[in-house]
mmCIF file of C-alpha atoms and ligand atoms in Angstrom:
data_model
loop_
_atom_site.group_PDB
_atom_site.id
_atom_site.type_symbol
_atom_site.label_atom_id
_atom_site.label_comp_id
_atom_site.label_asym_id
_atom_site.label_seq_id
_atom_site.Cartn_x
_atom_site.Cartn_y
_atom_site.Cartn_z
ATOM 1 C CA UNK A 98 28.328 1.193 -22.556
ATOM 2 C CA UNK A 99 30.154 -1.631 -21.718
ATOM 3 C CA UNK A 100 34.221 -0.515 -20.698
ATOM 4 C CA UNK A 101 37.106 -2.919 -21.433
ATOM 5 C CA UNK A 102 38.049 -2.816 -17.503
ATOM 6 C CA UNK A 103 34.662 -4.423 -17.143
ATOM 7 C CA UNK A 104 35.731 -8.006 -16.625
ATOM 8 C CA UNK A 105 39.212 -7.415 -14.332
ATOM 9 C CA UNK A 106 36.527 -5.072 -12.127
ATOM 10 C CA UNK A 107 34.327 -7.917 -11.747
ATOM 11 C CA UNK A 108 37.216 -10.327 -10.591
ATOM 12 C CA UNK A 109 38.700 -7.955 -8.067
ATOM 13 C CA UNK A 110 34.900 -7.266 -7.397
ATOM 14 C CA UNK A 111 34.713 -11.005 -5.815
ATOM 15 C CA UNK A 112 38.186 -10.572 -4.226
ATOM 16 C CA UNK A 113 37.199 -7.733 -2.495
ATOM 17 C CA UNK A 114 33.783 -9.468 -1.418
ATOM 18 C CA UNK A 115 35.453 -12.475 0.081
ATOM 19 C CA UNK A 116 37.652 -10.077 2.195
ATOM 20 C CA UNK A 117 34.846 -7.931 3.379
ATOM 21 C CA UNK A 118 33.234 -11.484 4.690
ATOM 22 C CA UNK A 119 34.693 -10.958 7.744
ATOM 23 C CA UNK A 120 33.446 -7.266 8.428
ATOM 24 C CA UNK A 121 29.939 -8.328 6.587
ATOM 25 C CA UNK A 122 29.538 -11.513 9.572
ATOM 26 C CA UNK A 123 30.521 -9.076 12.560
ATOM 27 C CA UNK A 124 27.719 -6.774 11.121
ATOM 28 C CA UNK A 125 25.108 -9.255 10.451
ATOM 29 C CA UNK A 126 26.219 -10.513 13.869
ATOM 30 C CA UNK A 127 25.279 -7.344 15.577
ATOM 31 C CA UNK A 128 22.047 -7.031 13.257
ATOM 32 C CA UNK A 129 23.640 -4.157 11.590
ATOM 33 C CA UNK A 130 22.688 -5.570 8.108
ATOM 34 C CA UNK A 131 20.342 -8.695 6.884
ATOM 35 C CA UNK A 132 21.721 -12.276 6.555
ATOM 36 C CA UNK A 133 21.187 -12.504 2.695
ATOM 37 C CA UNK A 134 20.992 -16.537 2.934
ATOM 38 C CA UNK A 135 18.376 -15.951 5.134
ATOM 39 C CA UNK A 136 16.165 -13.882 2.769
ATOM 40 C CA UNK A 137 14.574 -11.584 5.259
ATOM 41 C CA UNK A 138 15.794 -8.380 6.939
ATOM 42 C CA UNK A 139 15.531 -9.729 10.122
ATOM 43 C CA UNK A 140 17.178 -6.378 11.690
ATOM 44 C CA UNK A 141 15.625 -3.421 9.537
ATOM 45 C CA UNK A 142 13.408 -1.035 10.251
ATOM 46 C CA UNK A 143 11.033 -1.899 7.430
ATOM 47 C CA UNK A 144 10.573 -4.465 4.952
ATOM 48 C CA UNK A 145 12.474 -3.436 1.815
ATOM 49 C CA UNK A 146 10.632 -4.771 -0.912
ATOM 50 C CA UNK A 147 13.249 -5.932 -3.955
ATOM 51 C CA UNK A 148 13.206 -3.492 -6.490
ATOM 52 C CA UNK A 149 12.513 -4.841 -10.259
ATOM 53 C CA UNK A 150 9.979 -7.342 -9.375
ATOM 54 C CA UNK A 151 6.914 -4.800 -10.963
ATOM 55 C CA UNK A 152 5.281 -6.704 -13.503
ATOM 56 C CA UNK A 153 5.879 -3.772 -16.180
ATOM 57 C CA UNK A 154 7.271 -5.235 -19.742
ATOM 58 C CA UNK A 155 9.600 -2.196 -20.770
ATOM 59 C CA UNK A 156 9.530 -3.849 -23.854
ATOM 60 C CA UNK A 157 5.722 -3.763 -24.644
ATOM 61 C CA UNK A 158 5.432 -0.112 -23.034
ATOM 62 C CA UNK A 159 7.392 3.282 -22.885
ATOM 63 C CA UNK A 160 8.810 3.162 -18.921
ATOM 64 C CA UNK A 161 11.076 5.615 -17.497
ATOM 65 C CA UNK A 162 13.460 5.678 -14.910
ATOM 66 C CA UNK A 163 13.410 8.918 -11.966
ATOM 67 C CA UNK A 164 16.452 8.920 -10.235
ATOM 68 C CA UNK A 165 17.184 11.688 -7.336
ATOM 69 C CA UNK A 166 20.393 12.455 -5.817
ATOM 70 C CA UNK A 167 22.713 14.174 -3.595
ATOM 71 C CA UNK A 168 19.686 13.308 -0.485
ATOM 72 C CA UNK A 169 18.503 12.718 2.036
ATOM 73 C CA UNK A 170 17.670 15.832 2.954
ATOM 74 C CA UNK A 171 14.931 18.321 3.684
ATOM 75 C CA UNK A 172 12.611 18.201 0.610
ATOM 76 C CA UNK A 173 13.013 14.071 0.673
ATOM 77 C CA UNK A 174 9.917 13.579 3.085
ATOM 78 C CA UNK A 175 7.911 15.890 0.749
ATOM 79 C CA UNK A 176 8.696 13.924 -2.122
ATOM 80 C CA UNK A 177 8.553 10.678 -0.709
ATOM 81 C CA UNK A 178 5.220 11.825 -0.036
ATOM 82 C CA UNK A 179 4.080 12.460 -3.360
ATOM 83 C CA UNK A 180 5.739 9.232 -4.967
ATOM 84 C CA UNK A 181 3.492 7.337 -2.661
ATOM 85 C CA UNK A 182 0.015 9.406 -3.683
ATOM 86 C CA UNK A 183 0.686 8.955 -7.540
ATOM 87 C CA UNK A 184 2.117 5.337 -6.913
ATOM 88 C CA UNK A 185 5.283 6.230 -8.564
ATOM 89 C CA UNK A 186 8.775 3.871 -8.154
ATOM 90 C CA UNK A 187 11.542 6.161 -8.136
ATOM 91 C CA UNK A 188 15.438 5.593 -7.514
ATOM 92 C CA UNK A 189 17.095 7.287 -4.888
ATOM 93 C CA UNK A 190 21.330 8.046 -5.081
ATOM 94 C CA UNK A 191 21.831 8.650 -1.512
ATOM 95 C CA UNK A 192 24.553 9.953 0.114
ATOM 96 C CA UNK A 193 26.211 7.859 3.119
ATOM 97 C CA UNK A 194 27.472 10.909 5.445
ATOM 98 C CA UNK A 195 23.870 11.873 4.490
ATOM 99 C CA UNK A 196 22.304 8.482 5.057
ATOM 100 C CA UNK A 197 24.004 8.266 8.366
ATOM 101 C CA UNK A 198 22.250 11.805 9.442
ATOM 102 C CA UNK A 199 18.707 10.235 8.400
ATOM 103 C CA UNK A 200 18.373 7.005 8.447
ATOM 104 C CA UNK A 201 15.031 6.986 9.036
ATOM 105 C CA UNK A 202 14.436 8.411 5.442
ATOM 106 C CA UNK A 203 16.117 6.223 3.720
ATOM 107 C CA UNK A 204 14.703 3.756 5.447
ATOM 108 C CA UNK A 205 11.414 4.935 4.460
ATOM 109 C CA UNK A 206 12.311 5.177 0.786
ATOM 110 C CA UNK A 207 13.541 1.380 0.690
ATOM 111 C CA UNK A 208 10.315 0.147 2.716
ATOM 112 C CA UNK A 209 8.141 1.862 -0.049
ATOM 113 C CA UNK A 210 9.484 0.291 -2.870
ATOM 114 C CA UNK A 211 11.734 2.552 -3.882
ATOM 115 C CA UNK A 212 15.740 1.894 -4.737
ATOM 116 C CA UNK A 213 18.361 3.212 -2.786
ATOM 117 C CA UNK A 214 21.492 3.480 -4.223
ATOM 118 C CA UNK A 215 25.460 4.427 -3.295
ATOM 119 C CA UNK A 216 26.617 7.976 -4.336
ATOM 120 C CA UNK A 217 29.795 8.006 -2.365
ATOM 121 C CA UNK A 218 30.012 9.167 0.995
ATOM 122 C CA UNK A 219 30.157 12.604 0.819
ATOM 123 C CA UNK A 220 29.817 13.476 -2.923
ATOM 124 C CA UNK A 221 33.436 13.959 -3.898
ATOM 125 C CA UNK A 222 34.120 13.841 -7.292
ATOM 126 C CA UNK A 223 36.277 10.151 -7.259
ATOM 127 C CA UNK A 224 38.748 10.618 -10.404
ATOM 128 C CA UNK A 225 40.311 12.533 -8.140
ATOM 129 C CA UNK A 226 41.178 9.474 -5.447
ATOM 130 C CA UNK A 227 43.300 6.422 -5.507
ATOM 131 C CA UNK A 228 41.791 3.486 -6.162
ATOM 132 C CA UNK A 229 41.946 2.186 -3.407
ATOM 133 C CA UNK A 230 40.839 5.090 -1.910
ATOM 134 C CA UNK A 231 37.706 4.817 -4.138
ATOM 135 C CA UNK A 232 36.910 1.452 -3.003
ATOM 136 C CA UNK A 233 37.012 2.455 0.656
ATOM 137 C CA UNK A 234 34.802 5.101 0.573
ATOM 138 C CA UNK A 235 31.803 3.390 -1.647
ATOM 139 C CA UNK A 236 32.184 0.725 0.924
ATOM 140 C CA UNK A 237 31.632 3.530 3.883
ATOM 141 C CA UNK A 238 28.253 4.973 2.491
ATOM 142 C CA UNK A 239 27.466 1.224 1.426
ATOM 143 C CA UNK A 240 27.669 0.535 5.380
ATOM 144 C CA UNK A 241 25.509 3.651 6.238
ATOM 145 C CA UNK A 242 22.576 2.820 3.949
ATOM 146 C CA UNK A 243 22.554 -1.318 4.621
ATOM 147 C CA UNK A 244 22.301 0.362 8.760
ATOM 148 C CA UNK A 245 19.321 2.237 7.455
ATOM 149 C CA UNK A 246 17.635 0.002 5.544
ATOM 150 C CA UNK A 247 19.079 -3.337 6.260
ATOM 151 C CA UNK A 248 19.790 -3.530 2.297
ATOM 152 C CA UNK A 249 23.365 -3.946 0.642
ATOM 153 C CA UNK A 250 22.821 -1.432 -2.191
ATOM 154 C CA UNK A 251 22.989 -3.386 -5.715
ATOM 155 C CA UNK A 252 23.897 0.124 -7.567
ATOM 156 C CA UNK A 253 26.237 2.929 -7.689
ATOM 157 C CA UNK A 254 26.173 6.850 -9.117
ATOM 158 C CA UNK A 255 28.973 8.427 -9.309
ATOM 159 C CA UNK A 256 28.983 11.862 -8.085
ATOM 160 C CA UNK A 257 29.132 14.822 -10.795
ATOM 161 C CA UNK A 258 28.761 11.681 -13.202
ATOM 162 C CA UNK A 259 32.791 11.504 -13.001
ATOM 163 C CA UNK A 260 34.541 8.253 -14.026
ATOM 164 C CA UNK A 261 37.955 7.147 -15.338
ATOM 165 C CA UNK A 262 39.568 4.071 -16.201
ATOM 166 C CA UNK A 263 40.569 3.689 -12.227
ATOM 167 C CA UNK A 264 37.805 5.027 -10.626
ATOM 168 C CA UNK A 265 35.602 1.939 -12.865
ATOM 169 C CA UNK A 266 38.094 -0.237 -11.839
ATOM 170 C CA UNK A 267 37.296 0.082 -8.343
ATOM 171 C CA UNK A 268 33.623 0.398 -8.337
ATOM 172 C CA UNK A 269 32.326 -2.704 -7.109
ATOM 173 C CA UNK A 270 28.566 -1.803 -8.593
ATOM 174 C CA UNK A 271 27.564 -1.026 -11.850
ATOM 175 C CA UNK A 272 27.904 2.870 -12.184
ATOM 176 C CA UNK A 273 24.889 4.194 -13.223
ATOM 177 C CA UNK A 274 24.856 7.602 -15.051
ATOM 178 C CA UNK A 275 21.957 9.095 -17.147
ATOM 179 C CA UNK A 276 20.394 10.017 -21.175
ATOM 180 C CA UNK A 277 18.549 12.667 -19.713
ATOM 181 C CA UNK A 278 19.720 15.728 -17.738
ATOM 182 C CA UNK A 279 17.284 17.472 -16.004
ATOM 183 C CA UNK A 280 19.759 20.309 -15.788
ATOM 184 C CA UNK A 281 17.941 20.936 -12.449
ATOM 185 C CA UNK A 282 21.473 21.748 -10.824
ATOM 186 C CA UNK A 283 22.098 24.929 -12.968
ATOM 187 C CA UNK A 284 19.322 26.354 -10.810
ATOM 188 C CA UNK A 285 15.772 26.556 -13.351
ATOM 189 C CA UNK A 286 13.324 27.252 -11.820
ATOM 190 C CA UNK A 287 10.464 23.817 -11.514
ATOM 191 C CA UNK A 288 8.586 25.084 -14.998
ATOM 192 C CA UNK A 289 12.332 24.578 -16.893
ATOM 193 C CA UNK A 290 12.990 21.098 -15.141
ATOM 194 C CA UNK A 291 9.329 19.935 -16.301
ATOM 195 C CA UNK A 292 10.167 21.148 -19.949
ATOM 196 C CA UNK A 293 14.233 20.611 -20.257
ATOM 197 C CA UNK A 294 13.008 16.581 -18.944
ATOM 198 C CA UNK A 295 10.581 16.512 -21.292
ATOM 199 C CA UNK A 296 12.473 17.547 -24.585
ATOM 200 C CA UNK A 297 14.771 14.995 -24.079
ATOM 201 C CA UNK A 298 13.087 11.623 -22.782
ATOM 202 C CA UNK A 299 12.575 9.039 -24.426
ATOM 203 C CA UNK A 300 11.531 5.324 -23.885
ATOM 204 C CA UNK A 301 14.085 3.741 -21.763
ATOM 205 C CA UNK A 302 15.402 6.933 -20.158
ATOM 206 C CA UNK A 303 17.018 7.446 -16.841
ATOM 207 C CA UNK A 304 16.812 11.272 -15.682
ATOM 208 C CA UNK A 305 18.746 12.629 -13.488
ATOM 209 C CA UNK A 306 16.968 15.238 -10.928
ATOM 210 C CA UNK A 307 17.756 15.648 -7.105
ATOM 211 C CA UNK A 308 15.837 15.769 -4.527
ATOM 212 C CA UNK A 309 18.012 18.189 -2.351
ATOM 213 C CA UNK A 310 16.768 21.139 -4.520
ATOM 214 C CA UNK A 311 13.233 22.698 -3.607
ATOM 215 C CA UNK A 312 12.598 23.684 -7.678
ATOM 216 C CA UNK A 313 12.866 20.188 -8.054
ATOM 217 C CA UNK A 314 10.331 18.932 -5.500
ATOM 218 C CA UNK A 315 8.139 21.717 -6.767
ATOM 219 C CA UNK A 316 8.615 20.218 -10.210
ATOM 220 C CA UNK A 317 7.294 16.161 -9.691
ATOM 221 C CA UNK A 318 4.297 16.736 -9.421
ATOM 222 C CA UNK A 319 3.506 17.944 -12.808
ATOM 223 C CA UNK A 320 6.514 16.122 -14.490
ATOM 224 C CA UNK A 321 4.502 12.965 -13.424
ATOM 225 C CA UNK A 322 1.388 14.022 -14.756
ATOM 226 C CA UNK A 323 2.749 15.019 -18.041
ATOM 227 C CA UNK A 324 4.948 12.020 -18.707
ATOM 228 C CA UNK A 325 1.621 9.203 -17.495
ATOM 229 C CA UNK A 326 -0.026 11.408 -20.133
ATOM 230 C CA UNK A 327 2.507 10.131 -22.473
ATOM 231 C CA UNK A 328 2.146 6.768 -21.202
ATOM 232 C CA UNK A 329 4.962 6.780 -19.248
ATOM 233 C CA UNK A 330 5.392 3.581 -16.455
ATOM 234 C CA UNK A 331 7.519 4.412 -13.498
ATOM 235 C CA UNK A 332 10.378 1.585 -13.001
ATOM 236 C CA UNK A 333 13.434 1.729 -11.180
ATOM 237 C CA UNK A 334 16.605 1.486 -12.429
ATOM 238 C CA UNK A 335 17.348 -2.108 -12.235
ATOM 239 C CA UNK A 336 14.136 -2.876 -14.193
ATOM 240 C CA UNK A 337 14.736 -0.060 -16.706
ATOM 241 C CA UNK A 338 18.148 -1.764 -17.371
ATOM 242 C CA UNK A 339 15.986 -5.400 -17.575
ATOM 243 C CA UNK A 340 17.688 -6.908 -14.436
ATOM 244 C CA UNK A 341 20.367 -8.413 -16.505
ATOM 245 C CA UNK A 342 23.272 -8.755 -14.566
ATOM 246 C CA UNK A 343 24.994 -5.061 -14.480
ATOM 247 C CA UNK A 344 28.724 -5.849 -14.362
ATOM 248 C CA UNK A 345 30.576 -3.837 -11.585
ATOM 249 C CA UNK A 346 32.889 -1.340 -12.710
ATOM 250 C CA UNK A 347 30.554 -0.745 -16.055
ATOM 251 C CA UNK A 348 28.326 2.544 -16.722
ATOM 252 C CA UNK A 349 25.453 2.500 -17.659
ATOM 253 C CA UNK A 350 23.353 5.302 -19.103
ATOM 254 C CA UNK A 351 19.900 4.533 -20.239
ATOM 255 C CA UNK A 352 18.326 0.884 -21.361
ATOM 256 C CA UNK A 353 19.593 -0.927 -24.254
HETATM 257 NI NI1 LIG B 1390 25.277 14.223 -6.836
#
């Protein structure tokens, strides 16, 4: 899924890193966010484990990739809840107004193994800003979840899945989209997210759901249980995509 902007994104990527230095020092000065050299997060609230590091071989069996959106919000805790009983790795698209609200959540979500991920700061579809203007506000929510969990997220999702040619080119994260649609947002009900998810999975899948809709809370449970009777592991999305080095700026829909 690779975009021919890919390359130019990833220049302008380290361009825009080097000026951010600055900003990133005062943080880390302040104990905002975690000295990376220093390879601890001295200053969060929990230990955020590094997602990918399971010791599942998505080559060797099926693995699958949950990813929930458009939180935190009130049905998070719920299904934080149940990701922890069934031992289940999920990836969380947060959003940074959001994130700022409830830190403590995402907090919670990063210190149990989970990834948290940018999806803008407050879910505006961003074909319809400047570039710049792009940049700027993935940087905003990318400041509101490293306060919460002391994490520079390593991923992007765009919000209604919207890209163009300058949106990419201002994403400084690989954009991850999805092969499977959940269709949870068209309002089933939790029986029709369990069986639109499972028509179309496959090995290698990333499915979108969110976690800001009841139905689909109501629905993990037994979409869990059906897809470990299929064999299904749960991996994030970094080790559903191998943990080959995403290029910024590049979408990415399910594994290779
Ligand atoms: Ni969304």
């Amino acid at each position: 899924m690779a975009t021919p902007s890919a390359a130019p994104a990833f220049r302008r990527s380290r361009l825009v890193r080097l000026l951010s230095w600055p900003l990133y020092l005062a943080l880390a000065a302040v104990g905002l966010v975690a000295d990376p050299a220093a390879g601890t997060a001295s200053a969060s609230p929990g230990p955020a484990a590094a997602p990918g590091t399971g010791a599942v071989d998505c080559d060797s069996v099926p693995c699958v990739a949950l990813t929930f959106d458009d939180g935190p919000g009130p049905y998070t805790g719920e299904l934080l809840d149940l990701l922890a009983a069934e031992e289940v790795t999920a990836t969380f698209f947060v959003v940074g107004r959001s994130a700022e609200e409830s830190p403590a959540t995402v907090a919670r979500a990063a210190a149990e193994g989970h990834e948290v991920g940018n999806h803008s700061w407050a879910h505006d579809d961003l074909t319809e800003k400047t570039g710049p203007e792009v940049a700027r506000d993935l940087e905003r929510a990318s400041l509101a979840i490293t306060g919460a969990t002391g994490r520079w997220p390593d991923l992007m999702r765009p919000p209604y899945g919207a890209v163009s040619e300058t949106s990419l080119a201002h994403t400084y994260y690989p954009a991850i989209l999805w092969d499977v649609d959940s269709r949870d947002w068209t309002g089933l009900d939790s029986e029709a997210i369990v069986e639109s998810t499972m028509e179309q999975v496959r090995p290698g899948s990333i499915v979108l759901l969110h976690d800001s809709l009841a139905p689909t809370v109501e629905a993990a449970p037994e979409l869990i249980d059906r897809l470990r009777g299929q064999g299904y592991h749960f991996v994030g999305v970094s080790e559903i995509l191998d943990n080959t080095d995403l290029e910024n700026g590049t979408a990415y829909r399910r594994r290779p």
